[in-house]
Amino acid sequence: MRYLVRDRMLAFHEEAWVENEHREKLFKVNRKLLRLRTTFDLVDTRGNQVARITKKVLTLHHTILIKQDGQAVGLISKRAFRLFGDRFKVRLRDGRQLRIAGNLWDREFDIRHGGNTLAHISRRWFTIRDAYAVDVMNERDATLLIIVAVCVDHILEDRKGERFTNL
């Protein structure tokens, strides 16, 4: 099933909507700034929290913790320096380790496990700035895969901003 993530940028608040292929809104990603840690809340259309995503600030690697129902379900980290191997490391509570592979510069990448593609993330077909598709192959893990895609996209945006502010 295809999901669409549309970002809306505001002065002190950032939000994104996740829609299904029929353009029905499913989740809202609220980013809360002005905190020691950057947090995102994924909420459904009724305002119920589905997940909390917390970015740890003072770390060598970008590290994001995903919690559902108050329990950690995943950890995503981006290696600051990489000669070989994957740039992102995704560990889930159930023991699975996911791979993020593809063209990260153009935001065309897959989320994989054990040689199988679980989701494909693409900005290719969208003329709208800050919109991308998440094609999920297994609906059972759809919410978690959408969260991972949002986290990876956020880390890539942060890194892009850091390059320009350090000039």
PDB file of C-alpha atoms in Angstrom:
ATOM      1  CA  MET A   1       0.000   0.000   0.000  1.00  0.00           C
ATOM      2  CA  ARG A   2       1.232   3.498  -0.761  1.00  0.00           C
ATOM      3  CA  TYR A   3       1.355   6.215   1.874  1.00  0.00           C
ATOM      4  CA  LEU A   4       2.152   9.867   1.274  1.00  0.00           C
ATOM      5  CA  VAL A   5       4.020  12.043   3.781  1.00  0.00           C
ATOM      6  CA  ARG A   6       3.487  15.787   3.335  1.00  0.00           C
ATOM      7  CA  ASP A   7       5.548  18.195   5.418  1.00  0.00           C
ATOM      8  CA  ARG A   8       4.356  21.638   6.470  1.00  0.00           C
ATOM      9  CA  MET A   9       6.935  24.002   7.861  1.00  0.00           C
ATOM     10  CA  LEU A  10       5.965  26.760  10.290  1.00  0.00           C
ATOM     11  CA  ALA A  11       8.091  29.213  12.268  1.00  0.00           C
ATOM     12  CA  PHE A  12       8.486  27.328  15.577  1.00  0.00           C
ATOM     13  CA  HIS A  13       6.637  24.143  14.778  1.00  0.00           C
ATOM     14  CA  GLU A  14       6.859  21.536  12.049  1.00  0.00           C
ATOM     15  CA  GLU A  15       4.186  19.050  11.193  1.00  0.00           C
ATOM     16  CA  ALA A  16       3.685  16.416   8.545  1.00  0.00           C
ATOM     17  CA  TRP A  17       0.594  14.494   7.549  1.00  0.00           C
ATOM     18  CA  VAL A  18       0.624  10.846   6.543  1.00  0.00           C
ATOM     19  CA  GLU A  19      -2.129   9.974   4.071  1.00  0.00           C
ATOM     20  CA  ASN A  20      -3.116   6.699   2.462  1.00  0.00           C
ATOM     21  CA  GLU A  21      -3.326   6.211  -1.295  1.00  0.00           C
ATOM     22  CA  HIS A  22      -6.919   7.542  -1.232  1.00  0.00           C
ATOM     23  CA  ARG A  23      -5.700  10.857   0.284  1.00  0.00           C
ATOM     24  CA  GLU A  24      -7.305  10.092   3.656  1.00  0.00           C
ATOM     25  CA  LYS A  25      -5.307  11.491   6.563  1.00  0.00           C
ATOM     26  CA  LEU A  26      -4.115   8.761   8.935  1.00  0.00           C
ATOM     27  CA  PHE A  27      -1.435  10.286  11.155  1.00  0.00           C
ATOM     28  CA  LYS A  28       0.053  13.636  12.000  1.00  0.00           C
ATOM     29  CA  VAL A  29       3.710  14.001  12.930  1.00  0.00           C
ATOM     30  CA  ASN A  30       4.169  16.891  15.358  1.00  0.00           C
ATOM     31  CA  ARG A  31       7.726  18.067  15.857  1.00  0.00           C
ATOM     32  CA  LYS A  32       8.311  19.951  19.064  1.00  0.00           C
ATOM     33  CA  LEU A  33      11.208  22.354  18.980  1.00  0.00           C
ATOM     34  CA  LEU A  34      12.688  24.523  21.743  1.00  0.00           C
ATOM     35  CA  ARG A  35      13.522  21.505  23.913  1.00  0.00           C
ATOM     36  CA  LEU A  36      16.815  19.956  24.944  1.00  0.00           C
ATOM     37  CA  ARG A  37      15.760  16.978  22.852  1.00  0.00           C
ATOM     38  CA  THR A  38      13.792  17.175  19.647  1.00  0.00           C
ATOM     39  CA  THR A  39      10.645  15.096  19.940  1.00  0.00           C
ATOM     40  CA  PHE A  40       8.047  14.035  17.445  1.00  0.00           C
ATOM     41  CA  ASP A  41       4.648  12.700  18.330  1.00  0.00           C
ATOM     42  CA  LEU A  42       2.874  10.546  15.785  1.00  0.00           C
ATOM     43  CA  VAL A  43      -0.839  10.954  16.499  1.00  0.00           C
ATOM     44  CA  ASP A  44      -3.891   9.551  14.776  1.00  0.00           C
ATOM     45  CA  THR A  45      -6.711  11.740  13.438  1.00  0.00           C
ATOM     46  CA  ARG A  46      -8.454  11.649  16.838  1.00  0.00           C
ATOM     47  CA  GLY A  47      -5.355  12.998  18.589  1.00  0.00           C
ATOM     48  CA  ASN A  48      -4.317   9.711  20.221  1.00  0.00           C
ATOM     49  CA  GLN A  49      -0.563   9.239  20.446  1.00  0.00           C
ATOM     50  CA  VAL A  50       0.602   6.317  18.305  1.00  0.00           C
ATOM     51  CA  ALA A  51       4.331   6.788  18.890  1.00  0.00           C
ATOM     52  CA  ARG A  52       6.865   9.162  20.385  1.00  0.00           C
ATOM     53  CA  ILE A  53      10.079   9.726  18.508  1.00  0.00           C
ATOM     54  CA  THR A  54      12.929  11.286  20.485  1.00  0.00           C
ATOM     55  CA  LYS A  55      16.140  12.553  18.951  1.00  0.00           C
ATOM     56  CA  LYS A  56      19.041  12.518  21.363  1.00  0.00           C
ATOM     57  CA  VAL A  57      20.996  15.716  20.997  1.00  0.00           C
ATOM     58  CA  LEU A  58      24.519  15.490  22.376  1.00  0.00           C
ATOM     59  CA  THR A  59      25.654  12.284  20.659  1.00  0.00           C
ATOM     60  CA  LEU A  60      28.404  11.595  18.124  1.00  0.00           C
ATOM     61  CA  HIS A  61      25.930   9.784  15.870  1.00  0.00           C
ATOM     62  CA  HIS A  62      22.437  10.967  15.115  1.00  0.00           C
ATOM     63  CA  THR A  63      20.338   8.704  17.330  1.00  0.00           C
ATOM     64  CA  ILE A  64      16.550   8.467  17.402  1.00  0.00           C
ATOM     65  CA  LEU A  65      14.524   6.377  19.856  1.00  0.00           C
ATOM     66  CA  ILE A  66      11.033   5.187  18.878  1.00  0.00           C
ATOM     67  CA  LYS A  67       8.532   4.454  21.647  1.00  0.00           C
ATOM     68  CA  GLN A  68       5.031   3.018  21.455  1.00  0.00           C
ATOM     69  CA  ASP A  69       2.860   2.713  24.563  1.00  0.00           C
ATOM     70  CA  GLY A  70       5.790   3.981  26.639  1.00  0.00           C
ATOM     71  CA  GLN A  71       8.113   1.157  25.565  1.00  0.00           C
ATOM     72  CA  ALA A  72      11.085   1.439  23.227  1.00  0.00           C
ATOM     73  CA  VAL A  73      10.373  -0.406  19.966  1.00  0.00           C
ATOM     74  CA  GLY A  74      13.283   0.785  17.860  1.00  0.00           C
ATOM     75  CA  LEU A  75      16.526   2.698  17.711  1.00  0.00           C
ATOM     76  CA  ILE A  76      17.855   4.390  14.584  1.00  0.00           C
ATOM     77  CA  SER A  77      21.376   5.729  14.387  1.00  0.00           C
ATOM     78  CA  LYS A  78      23.359   7.307  11.602  1.00  0.00           C
ATOM     79  CA  ARG A  79      27.080   6.814  11.593  1.00  0.00           C
ATOM     80  CA  ALA A  80      29.017  10.058  11.444  1.00  0.00           C
ATOM     81  CA  PHE A  81      31.901   8.478   9.511  1.00  0.00           C
ATOM     82  CA  ARG A  82      31.571   5.471   7.243  1.00  0.00           C
ATOM     83  CA  LEU A  83      34.089   3.840   4.949  1.00  0.00           C
ATOM     84  CA  PHE A  84      32.188   0.629   4.223  1.00  0.00           C
ATOM     85  CA  GLY A  85      28.813  -0.793   5.175  1.00  0.00           C
ATOM     86  CA  ASP A  86      25.463   0.794   5.921  1.00  0.00           C
ATOM     87  CA  ARG A  87      25.107   4.418   6.827  1.00  0.00           C
ATOM     88  CA  PHE A  88      22.061   3.796   9.048  1.00  0.00           C
ATOM     89  CA  LYS A  89      21.604   1.194  11.747  1.00  0.00           C
ATOM     90  CA  VAL A  90      18.031   0.281  12.732  1.00  0.00           C
ATOM     91  CA  ARG A  91      17.489  -2.095  15.647  1.00  0.00           C
ATOM     92  CA  LEU A  92      13.994  -3.192  16.636  1.00  0.00           C
ATOM     93  CA  ARG A  93      12.848  -4.534  19.999  1.00  0.00           C
ATOM     94  CA  ASP A  94      11.998  -7.905  18.458  1.00  0.00           C
ATOM     95  CA  GLY A  95      15.669  -8.387  17.500  1.00  0.00           C
ATOM     96  CA  ARG A  96      15.409  -7.498  13.822  1.00  0.00           C
ATOM     97  CA  GLN A  97      18.012  -5.241  12.284  1.00  0.00           C
ATOM     98  CA  LEU A  98      16.863  -3.304   9.258  1.00  0.00           C
ATOM     99  CA  ARG A  99      19.002  -1.937   6.430  1.00  0.00           C
ATOM    100  CA  ILE A 100      18.481   1.386   4.732  1.00  0.00           C
ATOM    101  CA  ALA A 101      19.835   1.085   1.180  1.00  0.00           C
ATOM    102  CA  GLY A 102      19.602   3.191  -1.940  1.00  0.00           C
ATOM    103  CA  ASN A 103      20.289   6.718  -3.106  1.00  0.00           C
ATOM    104  CA  LEU A 104      19.955   8.748   0.089  1.00  0.00           C
ATOM    105  CA  TRP A 105      21.027  11.978  -1.598  1.00  0.00           C
ATOM    106  CA  ASP A 106      17.949  11.879  -3.875  1.00  0.00           C
ATOM    107  CA  ARG A 107      15.770  10.283  -1.169  1.00  0.00           C
ATOM    108  CA  GLU A 108      15.219   7.072  -3.110  1.00  0.00           C
ATOM    109  CA  PHE A 109      15.816   4.235  -0.675  1.00  0.00           C
ATOM    110  CA  ASP A 110      14.517   0.916   0.621  1.00  0.00           C
ATOM    111  CA  ILE A 111      14.024  -0.430   4.108  1.00  0.00           C
ATOM    112  CA  ARG A 112      15.160  -4.067   4.021  1.00  0.00           C
ATOM    113  CA  HIS A 113      15.384  -7.065   6.286  1.00  0.00           C
ATOM    114  CA  GLY A 114      17.050 -10.339   5.402  1.00  0.00           C
ATOM    115  CA  GLY A 115      17.213  -9.579   1.691  1.00  0.00           C
ATOM    116  CA  ASN A 116      13.520  -8.624   1.509  1.00  0.00           C
ATOM    117  CA  THR A 117      12.328  -5.107   0.762  1.00  0.00           C
ATOM    118  CA  LEU A 118       9.819  -4.056   3.427  1.00  0.00           C
ATOM    119  CA  ALA A 119       9.232  -0.518   2.113  1.00  0.00           C
ATOM    120  CA  HIS A 120      10.393   1.764  -0.684  1.00  0.00           C
ATOM    121  CA  ILE A 121      10.653   5.515  -0.062  1.00  0.00           C
ATOM    122  CA  SER A 122      10.600   7.872  -3.033  1.00  0.00           C
ATOM    123  CA  ARG A 123      10.417  11.597  -3.767  1.00  0.00           C
ATOM    124  CA  ARG A 124      10.784  10.933  -7.503  1.00  0.00           C
ATOM    125  CA  TRP A 125       7.194  11.443  -8.640  1.00  0.00           C
ATOM    126  CA  PHE A 126       6.365  14.487  -6.542  1.00  0.00           C
ATOM    127  CA  THR A 127       6.678  18.047  -7.771  1.00  0.00           C
ATOM    128  CA  ILE A 128       5.459  19.220  -4.383  1.00  0.00           C
ATOM    129  CA  ARG A 129       8.391  20.188  -2.212  1.00  0.00           C
ATOM    130  CA  ASP A 130       8.632  18.174   1.001  1.00  0.00           C
ATOM    131  CA  ALA A 131       6.392  15.288  -0.055  1.00  0.00           C
ATOM    132  CA  TYR A 132       7.375  11.667  -0.490  1.00  0.00           C
ATOM    133  CA  ALA A 133       5.803   8.234  -0.921  1.00  0.00           C
ATOM    134  CA  VAL A 134       6.282   5.245   1.360  1.00  0.00           C
ATOM    135  CA  ASP A 135       5.335   2.030  -0.433  1.00  0.00           C
ATOM    136  CA  VAL A 136       4.851  -0.648   2.239  1.00  0.00           C
ATOM    137  CA  MET A 137       5.021  -4.295   1.182  1.00  0.00           C
ATOM    138  CA  ASN A 138       3.792  -5.763   4.501  1.00  0.00           C
ATOM    139  CA  GLU A 139       0.809  -4.015   6.103  1.00  0.00           C
ATOM    140  CA  ARG A 140       1.483  -5.647   9.476  1.00  0.00           C
ATOM    141  CA  ASP A 141       4.534  -3.394   9.969  1.00  0.00           C
ATOM    142  CA  ALA A 142       3.138  -0.355   8.101  1.00  0.00           C
ATOM    143  CA  THR A 143       3.097   2.103  11.013  1.00  0.00           C
ATOM    144  CA  LEU A 144       6.604   1.199  12.142  1.00  0.00           C
ATOM    145  CA  LEU A 145       7.974   1.419   8.585  1.00  0.00           C
ATOM    146  CA  ILE A 146       6.374   4.847   8.107  1.00  0.00           C
ATOM    147  CA  ILE A 147       7.981   5.979  11.374  1.00  0.00           C
ATOM    148  CA  VAL A 148      11.399   4.697  10.238  1.00  0.00           C
ATOM    149  CA  ALA A 149      10.997   6.518   6.895  1.00  0.00           C
ATOM    150  CA  VAL A 150      10.071   9.779   8.672  1.00  0.00           C
ATOM    151  CA  CYS A 151      13.076   9.412  11.000  1.00  0.00           C
ATOM    152  CA  VAL A 152      15.552   8.754   8.182  1.00  0.00           C
ATOM    153  CA  ASP A 153      14.161  11.697   6.210  1.00  0.00           C
ATOM    154  CA  HIS A 154      14.486  13.917   9.287  1.00  0.00           C
ATOM    155  CA  ILE A 155      18.105  12.862   9.883  1.00  0.00           C
ATOM    156  CA  LEU A 156      18.965  13.550   6.237  1.00  0.00           C
ATOM    157  CA  GLU A 157      17.342  17.012   6.449  1.00  0.00           C
ATOM    158  CA  ASP A 158      19.252  17.784   9.657  1.00  0.00           C
ATOM    159  CA  ARG A 159      22.545  16.772   8.044  1.00  0.00           C
ATOM    160  CA  LYS A 160      21.787  18.898   4.982  1.00  0.00           C
ATOM    161  CA  GLY A 161      21.135  21.910   7.219  1.00  0.00           C
ATOM    162  CA  GLU A 162      24.349  21.330   9.180  1.00  0.00           C
ATOM    163  CA  ARG A 163      26.446  21.402   5.993  1.00  0.00           C
ATOM    164  CA  PHE A 164      25.130  24.843   5.096  1.00  0.00           C
ATOM    165  CA  THR A 165      25.353  26.366   8.584  1.00  0.00           C
ATOM    166  CA  ASN A 166      29.005  25.290   8.956  1.00  0.00           C
ATOM    167  CA  LEU A 167      30.187  27.223   5.878  1.00  0.00           C
TER     168      LEU A 167
END
